[in-house]
Amino acid sequence: MQTPERLDGRALAYIAIALLTWSSAYAAIAYALASFTPGEVALARLAIGSICFAVLLVVKRVPMPARRDWPQLAALGVIGLTAYHLCLNTAETRVASGTAAILISLVPAATAALSAIWLRERLSPRTLTGLGVALVGVVVVVLTSGKEVKVEPMAALVLVSVLSSAIFFVGQKPFFTRNSMLGVTGFTFFAGMLGTLPFGLGLPHALAVAPAAHIYALLWLGIAPTFIGYIAWNAALHRASASQVSSFIYFSPPIAVLIGWVWLGERPTLLTLVGGVITVGGVVLANARRRSARPTATVAATTPAKQH
């Protein structure tokens, strides 16, 4: 039975789980990069996630996707997981944190554009306005939260991550209608993990000499933001449109600021809070549903048509 596409309470709960786990990934990646290369972090993260998926699929007896879908899903796994994580990890070693946060926030706009072209999702002026307002809010949050922002060539890697992520989110959705969501997600992870193998060949040696704390960071990355986060996100994608779900990525910078406030005592400025409010308002506007004029449509339908 196909799930009706609507942003209901369960979809919002899945999105919240994904965003909370993903918001912890950036700090964990930066921590792990002290002992591992970007390719090794990507391989470890996706390998741990793939092991978790393999266990889950066996325990729940989830069928693999139809064989005719394997080539497309493998390509999506390499684009949306291999390329995304390799580029993001490399960018974290070179790109200022504020620059990366602003560029990553382009994912909702890129996803909305691809959804309109690829999935024929209708984007109302209200949705487009909301996405624009939310992006302005994110920029205000980043600029006033003390994060470094500067233009640099390596920022192009973040843009590659943005495009890869949008393709991954939008490209998976048609496969959910004829395959298990868990099966599709697990298969893309297996493909994405295999794609990182050439870039993480030194992982065994790095694990042997790395401090335990950095290995724990890899375990956290593989289990929380990767395994749990992607399951929750794809569950939300299964229930609502790609453009709706992706709009909530705008909440990531405000969530990161909130975590820093609660956990590290980093008090945000008034302008940072204003930016957070603008972001929330933009996301709400983007997902507001206009009331349809059903009574008028009903009257029109019941009125006998005139002969011409």
Coordinates of C-alpha atoms in Angstrom, one line a residue:
M1 CA 0.0 0.0 0.0
Q2 CA 1.5 3.4 -1.0
T3 CA 1.8 6.0 1.7
P4 CA 0.0 9.3 0.9
E5 CA 2.4 12.1 0.4
R6 CA 1.9 14.6 3.3
L7 CA 4.0 16.2 5.9
D8 CA 2.4 14.5 8.9
G9 CA 3.5 14.0 12.5
R10 CA 5.5 10.9 11.7
A11 CA 7.3 12.6 8.9
L12 CA 8.2 15.5 11.2
A13 CA 9.5 13.1 13.8
Y14 CA 11.7 11.3 11.3
I15 CA 13.1 14.6 10.1
A16 CA 13.8 15.7 13.6
I17 CA 15.8 12.5 14.3
A18 CA 17.8 12.9 11.1
L19 CA 18.6 16.5 11.7
L20 CA 19.7 15.9 15.3
T21 CA 22.0 13.1 14.4
W22 CA 23.3 14.9 11.3
S23 CA 24.1 18.0 13.3
S24 CA 26.6 16.0 15.3
A25 CA 28.4 14.7 12.2
Y26 CA 30.4 17.8 11.4
A27 CA 32.1 17.9 14.8
A28 CA 32.7 14.2 14.8
I29 CA 34.2 14.4 11.3
A30 CA 36.6 17.2 12.3
Y31 CA 37.6 15.2 15.4
A32 CA 38.3 12.0 13.4
L33 CA 40.3 13.8 10.7
A34 CA 43.0 14.3 13.3
S35 CA 44.0 10.6 12.8
F36 CA 42.4 9.6 9.5
T37 CA 42.4 10.9 5.9
P38 CA 39.1 12.1 4.4
G39 CA 38.9 8.9 2.3
E40 CA 39.5 6.7 5.4
V41 CA 36.7 8.6 7.4
A42 CA 34.3 8.1 4.5
L43 CA 35.1 4.4 4.1
A44 CA 34.8 3.7 7.9
R45 CA 31.6 5.7 8.2
L46 CA 29.9 3.9 5.3
A47 CA 31.3 0.5 6.2
I48 CA 29.9 0.7 9.7
G49 CA 26.6 1.9 8.3
S50 CA 26.6 -0.9 5.8
I51 CA 27.2 -3.5 8.5
C52 CA 24.3 -2.1 10.5
F53 CA 22.1 -2.2 7.4
A54 CA 23.2 -5.8 6.6
V55 CA 22.2 -7.0 10.1
L56 CA 18.9 -5.1 9.9
L57 CA 17.9 -6.4 6.5
V58 CA 18.7 -10.0 7.6
V59 CA 16.9 -9.8 10.9
K60 CA 13.8 -8.1 9.4
R61 CA 14.0 -10.3 6.2
V62 CA 13.8 -7.2 4.0
P63 CA 14.0 -8.1 0.3
M64 CA 16.6 -6.5 -1.9
P65 CA 15.4 -4.1 -4.6
A66 CA 14.3 -5.5 -8.0
R67 CA 17.4 -6.4 -10.1
R68 CA 16.3 -4.0 -12.8
D69 CA 16.8 -1.2 -10.3
W70 CA 20.3 -2.2 -9.2
P71 CA 22.3 -0.1 -11.8
Q72 CA 20.4 3.1 -11.0
L73 CA 20.6 2.6 -7.3
A74 CA 24.3 1.8 -7.4
A75 CA 24.9 5.0 -9.3
L76 CA 22.9 6.9 -6.7
G77 CA 24.9 5.3 -4.0
V78 CA 28.2 6.4 -5.6
I79 CA 26.9 9.9 -6.3
G80 CA 25.0 10.6 -3.1
L81 CA 27.2 8.7 -0.6
T82 CA 30.7 8.2 -2.0
A83 CA 31.1 11.6 -3.7
Y84 CA 29.2 13.4 -1.0
H85 CA 31.3 12.1 1.9
L86 CA 34.6 12.3 0.2
C87 CA 34.0 15.9 -0.9
L88 CA 32.6 17.0 2.5
N89 CA 35.4 15.4 4.5
T90 CA 38.0 17.0 2.3
A91 CA 36.3 20.3 2.5
E92 CA 36.3 20.1 6.3
T93 CA 40.1 20.2 6.2
R94 CA 40.3 23.3 4.0
V95 CA 37.1 25.3 4.1
A96 CA 36.0 27.7 6.8
S97 CA 33.2 26.3 8.9
G98 CA 30.9 29.3 8.2
T99 CA 31.4 29.0 4.5
A100 CA 30.6 25.3 4.5
A101 CA 27.5 25.9 6.6
I102 CA 26.1 28.5 4.2
L103 CA 26.9 26.4 1.1
I104 CA 25.4 23.2 2.6
S105 CA 22.2 25.2 3.2
L106 CA 21.8 25.3 -0.6
V107 CA 20.7 21.6 -0.5
P108 CA 17.0 22.5 -0.1
A109 CA 17.0 24.9 -3.1
A110 CA 18.9 22.3 -5.2
T111 CA 16.6 19.5 -4.1
A112 CA 13.5 21.6 -4.9
A113 CA 14.8 22.5 -8.4
L114 CA 15.6 18.9 -9.1
S115 CA 12.2 17.7 -7.8
A116 CA 10.4 20.1 -10.1
I117 CA 12.4 18.9 -13.1
W118 CA 12.8 15.2 -12.3
L119 CA 9.7 14.4 -10.3
R120 CA 7.4 17.1 -11.7
E121 CA 6.7 18.4 -8.2
R122 CA 4.8 21.7 -8.3
L123 CA 6.5 24.5 -6.4
S124 CA 4.2 27.3 -5.5
P125 CA 5.3 30.9 -5.2
R126 CA 4.8 30.5 -1.5
T127 CA 7.2 27.6 -1.3
L128 CA 9.8 29.4 -3.3
T129 CA 9.5 32.5 -1.2
G130 CA 9.7 30.4 2.0
L131 CA 12.9 28.7 0.8
G132 CA 14.4 32.1 0.0
V133 CA 13.5 33.5 3.4
A134 CA 14.9 30.5 5.2
L135 CA 18.2 30.8 3.3
V136 CA 18.4 34.4 4.4
G137 CA 17.9 33.3 8.0
V138 CA 20.6 30.7 7.7
V139 CA 23.1 33.3 6.4
V140 CA 22.2 35.7 9.3
V141 CA 22.7 32.8 11.8
V142 CA 26.1 31.8 10.3
L143 CA 27.4 35.4 10.0
T144 CA 26.5 36.4 13.5
S145 CA 27.5 33.1 15.3
G146 CA 31.3 33.7 15.1
K147 CA 32.0 31.2 12.4
E148 CA 34.6 32.1 9.8
V149 CA 33.3 32.9 6.3
K150 CA 35.6 33.5 3.4
V151 CA 35.7 32.8 -0.4
E152 CA 38.1 30.0 -1.3
P153 CA 38.5 27.6 -4.3
M154 CA 38.1 24.5 -2.1
A155 CA 34.5 25.6 -1.4
A156 CA 33.7 24.1 -4.8
L157 CA 33.9 20.7 -3.1
V158 CA 31.0 21.7 -0.8
L159 CA 29.0 22.7 -3.9
V160 CA 29.7 19.2 -5.3
S161 CA 28.4 17.7 -2.0
V162 CA 25.2 19.9 -2.3
L163 CA 24.5 18.7 -5.9
S164 CA 25.3 15.0 -4.9
S165 CA 23.0 15.2 -2.0
A166 CA 20.1 16.7 -4.0
I167 CA 20.5 14.0 -6.7
F168 CA 20.5 11.3 -4.0
F169 CA 17.4 12.6 -2.2
V170 CA 15.4 13.1 -5.4
G171 CA 16.7 10.1 -7.3
Q172 CA 15.7 7.5 -4.6
K173 CA 12.1 8.6 -4.3
P174 CA 10.7 6.8 -7.4
F175 CA 12.2 3.5 -6.2
F176 CA 10.3 3.7 -2.9
T177 CA 7.0 3.0 -4.7
R178 CA 8.1 -0.4 -5.9
N179 CA 10.7 -1.5 -3.4
S180 CA 11.1 -1.5 0.4
M181 CA 12.5 1.8 1.8
L182 CA 15.0 -0.1 3.9
G183 CA 16.1 -2.3 1.0
V184 CA 16.7 0.7 -1.2
T185 CA 18.6 2.6 1.5
G186 CA 20.7 -0.5 2.4
F187 CA 21.6 -1.2 -1.3
T188 CA 22.7 2.4 -1.9
F189 CA 24.9 2.2 1.2
F190 CA 26.6 -1.0 0.0
A191 CA 27.3 0.7 -3.4
G192 CA 28.5 3.9 -1.7
M193 CA 30.8 1.9 0.6
L194 CA 32.4 0.0 -2.3
G195 CA 33.0 3.3 -4.0
T196 CA 35.1 4.6 -1.1
L197 CA 37.4 1.5 -1.0
P198 CA 40.1 2.9 -3.3
F199 CA 40.3 6.1 -1.2
G200 CA 40.6 4.3 2.2
L201 CA 43.1 1.6 1.7
G202 CA 45.2 2.8 4.6
L203 CA 42.3 2.5 7.1
P204 CA 43.5 -0.8 8.8
H205 CA 46.9 0.7 9.6
A206 CA 45.3 4.0 10.7
L207 CA 43.0 2.2 13.0
A208 CA 46.0 0.3 14.6
V209 CA 47.7 3.6 15.6
A210 CA 44.8 5.9 16.2
P211 CA 43.7 7.0 19.7
A212 CA 40.6 5.2 21.0
A213 CA 38.7 8.5 21.1
H214 CA 39.1 9.0 17.4
I215 CA 38.0 5.5 16.7
Y216 CA 34.9 6.1 18.9
A217 CA 34.2 9.2 16.7
L218 CA 34.2 6.9 13.6
L219 CA 31.8 4.5 15.4
W220 CA 29.5 7.4 16.2
L221 CA 29.6 8.6 12.6
G222 CA 28.7 5.2 11.3
I223 CA 25.9 4.5 13.7
A224 CA 24.1 7.7 14.5
P225 CA 24.4 10.2 11.6
T226 CA 24.8 7.5 9.0
F227 CA 22.7 4.4 9.9
I228 CA 20.0 6.1 12.0
G229 CA 20.1 9.4 10.3
Y230 CA 19.6 8.1 6.7
I231 CA 16.9 5.7 7.7
A232 CA 15.0 8.5 9.4
W233 CA 15.5 10.8 6.5
N234 CA 14.4 8.3 3.8
A235 CA 11.4 7.3 6.0
A236 CA 10.4 11.0 5.8
L237 CA 11.0 11.1 2.1
H238 CA 8.7 8.1 1.7
R239 CA 5.9 10.0 3.4
A240 CA 6.3 13.5 1.9
S241 CA 7.7 15.3 -1.1
A242 CA 11.4 15.7 -1.5
S243 CA 11.2 19.5 -1.6
Q244 CA 9.1 19.6 1.6
V245 CA 11.5 17.3 3.5
S246 CA 14.7 18.9 2.3
S247 CA 13.5 22.4 3.4
F248 CA 14.1 21.3 7.0
I249 CA 17.8 21.1 6.3
Y250 CA 17.8 24.9 6.9
F251 CA 17.3 24.1 10.6
S252 CA 20.8 22.5 10.8
P253 CA 22.8 25.7 11.5
P254 CA 20.3 27.0 14.1
I255 CA 20.4 23.5 15.7
A256 CA 24.2 23.6 15.8
V257 CA 24.1 27.0 17.5
L258 CA 21.6 25.7 20.0
I259 CA 23.7 22.7 20.8
G260 CA 26.7 25.0 21.3
W261 CA 24.7 27.1 23.6
V262 CA 23.5 24.2 25.8
W263 CA 26.6 22.0 25.6
L264 CA 29.5 24.5 25.3
G265 CA 28.0 27.6 26.9
E266 CA 28.4 29.6 23.6
R267 CA 25.7 32.2 24.0
P268 CA 24.2 33.4 20.7
T269 CA 23.8 37.0 19.9
L270 CA 20.5 38.7 19.5
L271 CA 21.0 38.8 15.7
T272 CA 21.7 35.1 15.7
L273 CA 18.4 34.4 17.4
V274 CA 16.7 36.7 14.9
G275 CA 18.2 34.7 12.1
G276 CA 16.9 31.5 13.7
V277 CA 13.4 33.0 13.8
I278 CA 13.7 34.0 10.2
T279 CA 14.8 30.5 9.3
V280 CA 11.9 28.9 11.1
G281 CA 9.4 31.4 9.5
G282 CA 10.8 30.6 6.0
V283 CA 10.5 26.8 6.5
V284 CA 6.9 27.2 7.9
L285 CA 6.0 29.4 4.9
A286 CA 7.6 26.9 2.4
N287 CA 5.5 24.1 3.9
A288 CA 2.2 26.0 4.4
R289 CA -0.6 24.4 2.5
R290 CA -3.0 26.7 0.7
R291 CA -6.6 25.9 1.3
S292 CA -8.3 24.6 -1.8
A293 CA -11.6 26.1 -2.8
R294 CA -13.5 22.8 -2.7
P295 CA -17.0 24.2 -2.3
T296 CA -16.6 26.1 -5.6
A297 CA -15.2 23.1 -7.3
T298 CA -18.1 21.0 -6.0
V299 CA -20.8 23.4 -7.2
A300 CA -19.1 23.6 -10.6
A301 CA -19.0 19.8 -10.8
T302 CA -22.7 19.5 -10.0
T303 CA -23.9 22.2 -12.4
P304 CA -25.1 20.7 -15.7
A305 CA -22.8 21.5 -18.6
K306 CA -24.2 23.7 -21.3
Q307 CA -24.3 22.5 -24.8
H308 CA -22.2 24.4 -27.3

